CSV table of C-alpha atoms and ligand atoms in Angstrom, one decimal:
chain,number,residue,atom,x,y,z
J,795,UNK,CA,22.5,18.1,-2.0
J,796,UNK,CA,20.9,15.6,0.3
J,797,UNK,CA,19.8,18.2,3.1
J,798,UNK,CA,18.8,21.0,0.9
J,799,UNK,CA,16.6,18.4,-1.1
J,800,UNK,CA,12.7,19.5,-1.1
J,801,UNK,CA,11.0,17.9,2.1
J,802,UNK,CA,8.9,15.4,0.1
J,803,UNK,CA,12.3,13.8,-1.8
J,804,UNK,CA,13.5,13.5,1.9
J,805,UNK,CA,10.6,12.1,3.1
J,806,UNK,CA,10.7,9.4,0.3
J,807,UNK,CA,14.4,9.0,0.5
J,808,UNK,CA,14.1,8.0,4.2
J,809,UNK,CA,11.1,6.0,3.5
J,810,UNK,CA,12.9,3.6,1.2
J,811,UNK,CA,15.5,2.5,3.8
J,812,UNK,CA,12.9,2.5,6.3
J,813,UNK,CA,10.9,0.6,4.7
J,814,UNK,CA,13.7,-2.2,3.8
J,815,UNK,CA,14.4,-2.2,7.6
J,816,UNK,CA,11.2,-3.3,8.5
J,817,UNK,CA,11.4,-6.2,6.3
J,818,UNK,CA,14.4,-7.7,7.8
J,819,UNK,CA,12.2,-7.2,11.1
J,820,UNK,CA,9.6,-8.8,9.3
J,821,UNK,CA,12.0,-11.7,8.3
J,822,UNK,CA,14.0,-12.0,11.6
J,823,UNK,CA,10.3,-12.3,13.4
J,824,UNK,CA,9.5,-15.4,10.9
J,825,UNK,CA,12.6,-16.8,11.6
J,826,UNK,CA,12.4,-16.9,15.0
J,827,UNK,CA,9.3,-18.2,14.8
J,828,UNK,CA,6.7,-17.1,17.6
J,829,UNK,CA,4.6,-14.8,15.8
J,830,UNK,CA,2.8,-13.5,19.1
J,831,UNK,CA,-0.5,-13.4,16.7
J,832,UNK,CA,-3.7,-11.5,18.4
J,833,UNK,CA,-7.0,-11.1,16.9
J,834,UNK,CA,-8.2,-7.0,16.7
J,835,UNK,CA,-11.3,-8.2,14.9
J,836,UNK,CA,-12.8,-10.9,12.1
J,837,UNK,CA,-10.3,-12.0,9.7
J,838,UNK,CA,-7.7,-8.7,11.7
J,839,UNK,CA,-4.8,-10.8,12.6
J,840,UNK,CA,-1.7,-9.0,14.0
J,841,UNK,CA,1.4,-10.2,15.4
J,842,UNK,CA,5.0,-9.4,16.4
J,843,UNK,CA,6.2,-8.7,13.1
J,844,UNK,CA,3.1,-6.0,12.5
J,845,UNK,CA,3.8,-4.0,15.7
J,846,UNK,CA,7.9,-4.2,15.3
J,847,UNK,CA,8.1,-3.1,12.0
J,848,UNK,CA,5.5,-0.3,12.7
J,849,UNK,CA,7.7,1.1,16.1
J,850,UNK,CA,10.5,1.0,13.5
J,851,UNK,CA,8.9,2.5,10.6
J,852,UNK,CA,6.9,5.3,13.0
J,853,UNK,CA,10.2,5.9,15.1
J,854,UNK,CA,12.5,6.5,12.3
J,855,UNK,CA,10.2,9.0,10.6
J,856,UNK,CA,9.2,10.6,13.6
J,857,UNK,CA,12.8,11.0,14.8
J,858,UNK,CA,13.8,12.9,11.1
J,859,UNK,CA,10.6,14.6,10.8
J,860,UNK,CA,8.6,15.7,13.9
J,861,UNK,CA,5.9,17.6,12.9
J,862,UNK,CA,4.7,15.3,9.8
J,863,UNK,CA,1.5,13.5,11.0
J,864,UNK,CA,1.8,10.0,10.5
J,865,UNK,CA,-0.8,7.5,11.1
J,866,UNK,CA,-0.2,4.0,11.4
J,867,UNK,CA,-2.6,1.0,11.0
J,868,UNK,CA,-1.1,-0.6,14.7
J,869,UNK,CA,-2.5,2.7,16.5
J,870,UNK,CA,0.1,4.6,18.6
J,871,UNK,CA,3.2,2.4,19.1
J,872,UNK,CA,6.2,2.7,21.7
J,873,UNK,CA,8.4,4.7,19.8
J,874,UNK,CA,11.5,4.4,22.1
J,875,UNK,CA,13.3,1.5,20.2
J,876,UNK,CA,17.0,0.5,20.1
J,877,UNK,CA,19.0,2.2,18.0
J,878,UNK,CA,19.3,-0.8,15.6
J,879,UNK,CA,15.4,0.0,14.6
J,880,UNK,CA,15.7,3.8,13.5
J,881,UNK,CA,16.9,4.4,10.5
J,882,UNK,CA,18.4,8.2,9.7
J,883,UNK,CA,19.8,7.5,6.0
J,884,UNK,CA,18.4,8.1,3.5
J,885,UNK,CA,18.7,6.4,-0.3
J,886,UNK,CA,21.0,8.9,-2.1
J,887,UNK,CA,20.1,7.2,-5.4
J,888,UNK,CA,16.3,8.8,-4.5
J,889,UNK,CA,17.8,12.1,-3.8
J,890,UNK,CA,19.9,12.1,-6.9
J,891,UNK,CA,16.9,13.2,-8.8
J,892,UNK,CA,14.7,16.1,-9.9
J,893,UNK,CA,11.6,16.9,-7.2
J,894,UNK,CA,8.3,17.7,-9.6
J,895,UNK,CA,7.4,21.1,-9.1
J,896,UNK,CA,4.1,20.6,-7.7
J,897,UNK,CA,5.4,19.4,-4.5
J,898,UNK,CA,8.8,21.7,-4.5
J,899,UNK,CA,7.0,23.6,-1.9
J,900,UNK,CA,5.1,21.4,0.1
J,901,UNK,CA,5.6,22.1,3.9
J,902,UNK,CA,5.3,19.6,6.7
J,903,UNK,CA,1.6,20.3,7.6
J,904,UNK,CA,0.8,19.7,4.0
J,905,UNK,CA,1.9,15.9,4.6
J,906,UNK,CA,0.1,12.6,6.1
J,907,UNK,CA,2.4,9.4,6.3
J,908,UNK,CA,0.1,6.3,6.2
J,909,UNK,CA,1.9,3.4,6.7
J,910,UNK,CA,0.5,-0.1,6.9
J,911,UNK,CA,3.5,-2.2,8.5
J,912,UNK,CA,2.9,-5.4,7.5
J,913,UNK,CA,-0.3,-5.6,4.7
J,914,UNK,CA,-1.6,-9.2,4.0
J,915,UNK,CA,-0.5,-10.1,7.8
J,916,UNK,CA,-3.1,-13.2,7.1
J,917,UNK,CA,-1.4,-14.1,4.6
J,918,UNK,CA,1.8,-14.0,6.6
J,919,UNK,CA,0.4,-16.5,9.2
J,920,UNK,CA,-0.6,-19.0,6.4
J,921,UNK,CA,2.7,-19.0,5.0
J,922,UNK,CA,1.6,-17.1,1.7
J,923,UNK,CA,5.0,-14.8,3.0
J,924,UNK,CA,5.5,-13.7,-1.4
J,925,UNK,CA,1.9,-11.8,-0.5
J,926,UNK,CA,3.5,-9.5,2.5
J,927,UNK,CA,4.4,-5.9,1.3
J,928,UNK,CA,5.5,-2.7,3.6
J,929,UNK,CA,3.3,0.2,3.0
J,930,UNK,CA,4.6,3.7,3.0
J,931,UNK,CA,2.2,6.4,1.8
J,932,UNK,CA,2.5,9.9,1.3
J,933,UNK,CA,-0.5,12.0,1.4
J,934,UNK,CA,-0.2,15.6,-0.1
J,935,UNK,CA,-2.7,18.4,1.0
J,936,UNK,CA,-5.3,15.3,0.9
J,937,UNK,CA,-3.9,13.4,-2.3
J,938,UNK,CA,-1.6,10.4,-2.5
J,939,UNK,CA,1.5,11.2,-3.9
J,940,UNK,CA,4.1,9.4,-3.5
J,941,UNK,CA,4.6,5.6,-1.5
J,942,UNK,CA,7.2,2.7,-1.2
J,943,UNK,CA,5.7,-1.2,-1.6
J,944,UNK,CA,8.5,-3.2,-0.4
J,945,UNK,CA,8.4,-6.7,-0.6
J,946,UNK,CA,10.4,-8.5,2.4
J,947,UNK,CA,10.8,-12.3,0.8
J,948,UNK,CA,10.9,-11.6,-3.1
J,949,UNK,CA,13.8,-13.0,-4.5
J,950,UNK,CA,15.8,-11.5,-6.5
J,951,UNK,CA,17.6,-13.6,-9.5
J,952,UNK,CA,20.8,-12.2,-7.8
J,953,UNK,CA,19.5,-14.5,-4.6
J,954,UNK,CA,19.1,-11.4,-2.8
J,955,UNK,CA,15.7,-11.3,-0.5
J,956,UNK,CA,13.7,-8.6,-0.4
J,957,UNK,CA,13.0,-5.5,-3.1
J,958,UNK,CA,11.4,-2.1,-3.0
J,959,UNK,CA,9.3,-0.2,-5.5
J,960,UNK,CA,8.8,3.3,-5.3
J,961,UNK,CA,6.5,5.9,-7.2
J,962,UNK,CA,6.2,10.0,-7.1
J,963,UNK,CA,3.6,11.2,-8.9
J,964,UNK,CA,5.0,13.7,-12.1
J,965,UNK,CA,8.4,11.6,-11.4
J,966,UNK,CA,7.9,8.0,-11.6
J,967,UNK,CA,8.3,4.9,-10.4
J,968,UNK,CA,11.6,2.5,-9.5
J,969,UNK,CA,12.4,-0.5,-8.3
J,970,UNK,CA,10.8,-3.0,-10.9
J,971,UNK,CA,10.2,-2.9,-14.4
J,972,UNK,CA,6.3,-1.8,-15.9
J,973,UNK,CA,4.7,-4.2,-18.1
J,974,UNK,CA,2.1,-4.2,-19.8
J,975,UNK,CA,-0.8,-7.2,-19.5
J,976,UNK,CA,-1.6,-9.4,-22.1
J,977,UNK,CA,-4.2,-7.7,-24.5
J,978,UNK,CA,-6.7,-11.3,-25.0
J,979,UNK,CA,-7.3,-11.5,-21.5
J,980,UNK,CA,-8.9,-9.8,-18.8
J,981,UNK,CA,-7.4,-11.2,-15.7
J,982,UNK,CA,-8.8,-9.8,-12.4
J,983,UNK,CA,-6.7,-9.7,-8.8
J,984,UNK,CA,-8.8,-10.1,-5.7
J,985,UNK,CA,-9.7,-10.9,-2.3
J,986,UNK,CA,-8.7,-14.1,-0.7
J,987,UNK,CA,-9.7,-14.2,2.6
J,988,UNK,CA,-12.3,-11.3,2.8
J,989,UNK,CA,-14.9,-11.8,0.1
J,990,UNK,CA,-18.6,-12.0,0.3
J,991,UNK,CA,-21.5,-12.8,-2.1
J,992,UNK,CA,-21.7,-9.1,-2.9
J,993,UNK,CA,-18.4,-8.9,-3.6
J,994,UNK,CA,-18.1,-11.6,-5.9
J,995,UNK,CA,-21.2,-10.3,-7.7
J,996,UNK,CA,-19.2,-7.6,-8.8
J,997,UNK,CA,-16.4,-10.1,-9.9
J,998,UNK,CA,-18.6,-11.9,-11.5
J,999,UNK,CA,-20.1,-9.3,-13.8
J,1000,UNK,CA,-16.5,-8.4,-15.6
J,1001,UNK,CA,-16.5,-12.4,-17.1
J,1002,UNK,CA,-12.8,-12.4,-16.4
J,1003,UNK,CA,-10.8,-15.1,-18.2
J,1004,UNK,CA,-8.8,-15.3,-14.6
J,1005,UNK,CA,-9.3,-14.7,-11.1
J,1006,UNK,CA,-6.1,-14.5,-9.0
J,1007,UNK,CA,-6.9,-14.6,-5.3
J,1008,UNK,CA,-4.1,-13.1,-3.3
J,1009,UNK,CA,-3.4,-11.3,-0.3
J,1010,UNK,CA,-2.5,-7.5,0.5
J,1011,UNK,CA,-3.7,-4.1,-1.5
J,1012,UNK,CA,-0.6,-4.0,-2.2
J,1013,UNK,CA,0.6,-7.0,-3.8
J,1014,UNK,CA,-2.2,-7.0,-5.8
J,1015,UNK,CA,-1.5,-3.6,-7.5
J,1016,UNK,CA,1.9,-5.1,-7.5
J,1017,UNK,CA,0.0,-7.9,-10.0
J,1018,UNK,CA,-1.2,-4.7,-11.7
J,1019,UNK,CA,2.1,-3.0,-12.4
J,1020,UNK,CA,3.9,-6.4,-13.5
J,1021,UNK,CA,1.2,-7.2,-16.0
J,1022,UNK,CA,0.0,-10.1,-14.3
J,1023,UNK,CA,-4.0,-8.5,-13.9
J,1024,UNK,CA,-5.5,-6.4,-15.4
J,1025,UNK,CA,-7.9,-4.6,-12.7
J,1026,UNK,CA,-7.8,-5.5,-8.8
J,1027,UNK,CA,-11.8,-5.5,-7.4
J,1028,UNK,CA,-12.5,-5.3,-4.2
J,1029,UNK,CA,-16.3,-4.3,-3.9
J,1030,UNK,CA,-16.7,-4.1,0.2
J,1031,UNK,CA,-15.8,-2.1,2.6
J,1032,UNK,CA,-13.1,-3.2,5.0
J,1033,UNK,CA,-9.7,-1.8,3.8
J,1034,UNK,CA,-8.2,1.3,5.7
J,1035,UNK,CA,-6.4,4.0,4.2
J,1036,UNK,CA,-2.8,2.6,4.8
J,1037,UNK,CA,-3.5,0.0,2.4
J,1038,UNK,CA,-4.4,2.2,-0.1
J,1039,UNK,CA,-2.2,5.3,0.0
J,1040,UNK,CA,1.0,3.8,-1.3
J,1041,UNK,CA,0.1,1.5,-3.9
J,1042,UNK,CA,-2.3,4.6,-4.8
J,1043,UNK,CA,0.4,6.9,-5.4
J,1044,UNK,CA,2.7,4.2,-7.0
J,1045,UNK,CA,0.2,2.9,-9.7
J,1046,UNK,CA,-0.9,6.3,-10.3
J,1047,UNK,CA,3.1,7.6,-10.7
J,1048,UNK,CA,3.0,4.7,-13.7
J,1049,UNK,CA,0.0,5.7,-15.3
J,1050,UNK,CA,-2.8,3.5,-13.9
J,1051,UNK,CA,-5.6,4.3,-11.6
J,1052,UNK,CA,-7.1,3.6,-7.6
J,1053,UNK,CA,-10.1,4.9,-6.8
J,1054,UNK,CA,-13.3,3.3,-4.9
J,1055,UNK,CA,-15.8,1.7,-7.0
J,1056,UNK,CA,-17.5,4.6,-8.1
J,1057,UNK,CA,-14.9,6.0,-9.6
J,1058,UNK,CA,-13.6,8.5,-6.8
J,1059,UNK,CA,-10.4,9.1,-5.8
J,1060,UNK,CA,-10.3,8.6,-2.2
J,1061,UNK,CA,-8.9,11.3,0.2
J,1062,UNK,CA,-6.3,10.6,2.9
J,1063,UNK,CA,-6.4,14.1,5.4
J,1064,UNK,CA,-5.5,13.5,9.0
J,1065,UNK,CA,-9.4,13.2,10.1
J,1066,UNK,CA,-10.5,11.0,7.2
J,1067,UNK,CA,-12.1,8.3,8.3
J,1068,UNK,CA,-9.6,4.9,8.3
J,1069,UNK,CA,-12.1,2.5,5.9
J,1070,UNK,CA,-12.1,2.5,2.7
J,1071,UNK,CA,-16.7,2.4,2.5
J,1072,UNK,CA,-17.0,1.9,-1.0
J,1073,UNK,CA,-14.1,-0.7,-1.8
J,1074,UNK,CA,-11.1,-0.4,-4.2
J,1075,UNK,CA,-11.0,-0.6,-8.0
J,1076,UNK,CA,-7.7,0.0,-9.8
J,1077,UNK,CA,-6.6,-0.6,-12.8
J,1078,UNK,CA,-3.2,-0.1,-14.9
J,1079,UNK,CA,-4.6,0.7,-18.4
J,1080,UNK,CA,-6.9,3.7,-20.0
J,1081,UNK,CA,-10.5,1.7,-19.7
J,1082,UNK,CA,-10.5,3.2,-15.9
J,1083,UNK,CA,-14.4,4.7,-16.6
J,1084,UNK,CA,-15.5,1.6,-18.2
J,1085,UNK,CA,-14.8,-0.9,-15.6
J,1086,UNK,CA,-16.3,0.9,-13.7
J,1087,UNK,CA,-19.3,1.4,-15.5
J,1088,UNK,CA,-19.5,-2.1,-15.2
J,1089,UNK,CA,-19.7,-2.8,-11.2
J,1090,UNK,CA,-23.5,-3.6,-10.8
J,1091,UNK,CA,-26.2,-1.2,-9.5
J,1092,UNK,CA,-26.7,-2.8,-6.5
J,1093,UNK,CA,-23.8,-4.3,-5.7
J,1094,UNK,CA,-22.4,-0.2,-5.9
J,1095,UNK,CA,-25.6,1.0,-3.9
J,1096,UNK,CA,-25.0,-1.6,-0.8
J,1097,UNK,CA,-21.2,-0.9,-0.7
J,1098,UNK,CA,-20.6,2.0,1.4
J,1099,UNK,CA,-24.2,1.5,3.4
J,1100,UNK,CA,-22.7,-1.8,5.2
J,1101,UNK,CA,-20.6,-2.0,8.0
J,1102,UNK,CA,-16.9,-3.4,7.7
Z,1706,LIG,P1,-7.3,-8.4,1.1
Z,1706,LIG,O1,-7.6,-7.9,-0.2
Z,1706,LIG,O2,-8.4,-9.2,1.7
Z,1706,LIG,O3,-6.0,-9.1,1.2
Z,1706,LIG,O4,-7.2,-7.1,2.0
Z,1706,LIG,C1,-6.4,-6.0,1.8
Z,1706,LIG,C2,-6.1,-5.2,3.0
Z,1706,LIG,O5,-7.3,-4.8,3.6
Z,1706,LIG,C3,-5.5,-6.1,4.1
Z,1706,LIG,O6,-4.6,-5.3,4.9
Z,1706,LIG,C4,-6.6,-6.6,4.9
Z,1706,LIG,O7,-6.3,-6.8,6.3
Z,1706,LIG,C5,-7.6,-5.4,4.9
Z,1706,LIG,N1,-9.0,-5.8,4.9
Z,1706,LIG,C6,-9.8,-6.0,3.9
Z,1706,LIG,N2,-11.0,-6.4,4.3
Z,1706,LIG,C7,-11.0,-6.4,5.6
Z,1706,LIG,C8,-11.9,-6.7,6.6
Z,1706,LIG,N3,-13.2,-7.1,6.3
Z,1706,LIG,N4,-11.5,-6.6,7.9
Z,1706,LIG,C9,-10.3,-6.2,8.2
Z,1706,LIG,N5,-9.3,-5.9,7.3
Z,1706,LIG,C10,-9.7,-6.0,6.0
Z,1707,LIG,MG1,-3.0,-4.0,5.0
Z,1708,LIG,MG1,-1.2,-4.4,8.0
């Protein structure tokens, strides 16, 4: 069953287990505790954990799938790593189920992988560790379609560390359970270390009875998805296509939307350009048009003509 499984069930399938195995990378770096940060720009950090769990992730899907571009957000990493860092199973479980027919046929130069290793790596320095996801994304002929968030230090009421959400579009989503957020509230999830006054114009304007400041595109669609906000704003340029593509595909597999502030779906080819211009707005419910209706003239006619 497992080998004769459509390419993009085997792509998610190995995903999953790579993406778990970069969070005990993640974990073992923390523990040890040298981070090895180094700036790559303003607010950029990077460290150990980023670039291990990247060779990992990159190695392992490389190794099983060698003609799938993959783009990573650490640039090209060593990909010779020990064989305790490449992962060849997949999650049976995954496989176990039904491919949606639109991507039954999909062939490998249909696919990009973008993966960010480590999202809300700031966060990670400053301790905020519940904030860190691993990003997997699947790209489809330019769409995102399917992605794994895996969180490396959730715990689990079993005591278990660690859990990972997955979402196909036409298939679903795994891994935690959707609900829905309170209905006399609007609660938005944000920025915290990469606003601006533009920015929080645009926050501003939706007169939300809660602001949660937290780090990583993907735990905040992970707020999304567990009814904790309802509508993640991010009106500047500055995140990059890894963030994006997984929790993309994964909100949009449960029913709610990603696009940039205008409304657009972004696209995620293998020559699209890395930064997300015109800033993220996703939301979980059916009001997708009229938030962003609401995002201010010129607040939406400035994003996208400013450098990151
Ligand atoms: P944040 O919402 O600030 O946690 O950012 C989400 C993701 O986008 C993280 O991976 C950040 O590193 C990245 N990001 C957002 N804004 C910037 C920026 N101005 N420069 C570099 N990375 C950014
Ligand atoms: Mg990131
Ligand atoms: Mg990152």
């Amino acid at each position: 069953m497992a080998t004769n499984a459509p390419l993009i069930m085997r792509i998610m399938a190995l995903s999953i287990n790579t993406a778990k195995r970069a969070g005990v990378i993640i974990r073992d770096v923390l523990k040890q505790g040298d981070l090895g940060i180094v700036d790559k720009g303003k607010n950029d950090p990077q460290t150990e954990a980023d670039r291990s769990a990247q060779r990992c992730i990159i190695a392992s899907l490389a190794k099983k799938f060698p003609s799938i571009k993959i783009i990573g957000e650490e640039g090209g990493s060593d990909l010779n790593v020990c064989d305790d860092w490449l992962v060849g199973e997949q999650d049976e479980a995954f496989l176990k189920q039904d491919c949606p027919a639109d991507w039954k046929d999909a062939q490998p130069e249909d696919f990009v992988i973008w993966v960010d290793p480590l999202d809300g790596t700031a966060e990670f320095t400053q301790g905020f560790v519940e904030h860190v996801t691993v990003l997997i994304g699947i790209a489809v002929k330019n769409s995102a379609v399917g992605g794994i968030i895996h969180q490396p230090f959730y715990k689990q009421s079993s005591g278990e560390l660690g859990r990972t959400i997955w979402g196909l579009k036409g298939l679903g989503t795994g891994g935690f359970t959707a609900v829905k957020p309170p209905a006399n509230e609007f609660i938005i999830t944000t920025t915290r270390s990469h606003s601006n006054a533009l920015h929080q114009k645009a926050v501003d304007v939706f007169n939300a009875s809660k602001v949660l400041k937290v780090g990583g595109a993907g735990f905040k669609v992970l707020q999304l998805l567990e009814g904790k906000a309802h509508a993640y704003v991010f009106a500047t340029p500055g995140c990059k296509k890894w963030d994006t593509c997984a929790p993309e595909a994964v909100l949009e597999a449960s029913g709610g939307t990603l696009t940039n502030i205008n409304g657009d779906h972004y696209e995620y080819h293998e020559n699209v350009e890395h930064v997300n211009r015109r800033g993220v707005l996703a939301s979980s419910g059916e009001n997708h048009q009229e938030l962003v209706e609401k995002i201010p003239v010129e607040v939406r006619q400035a994003v996208g003509a400013t450098q990151t």
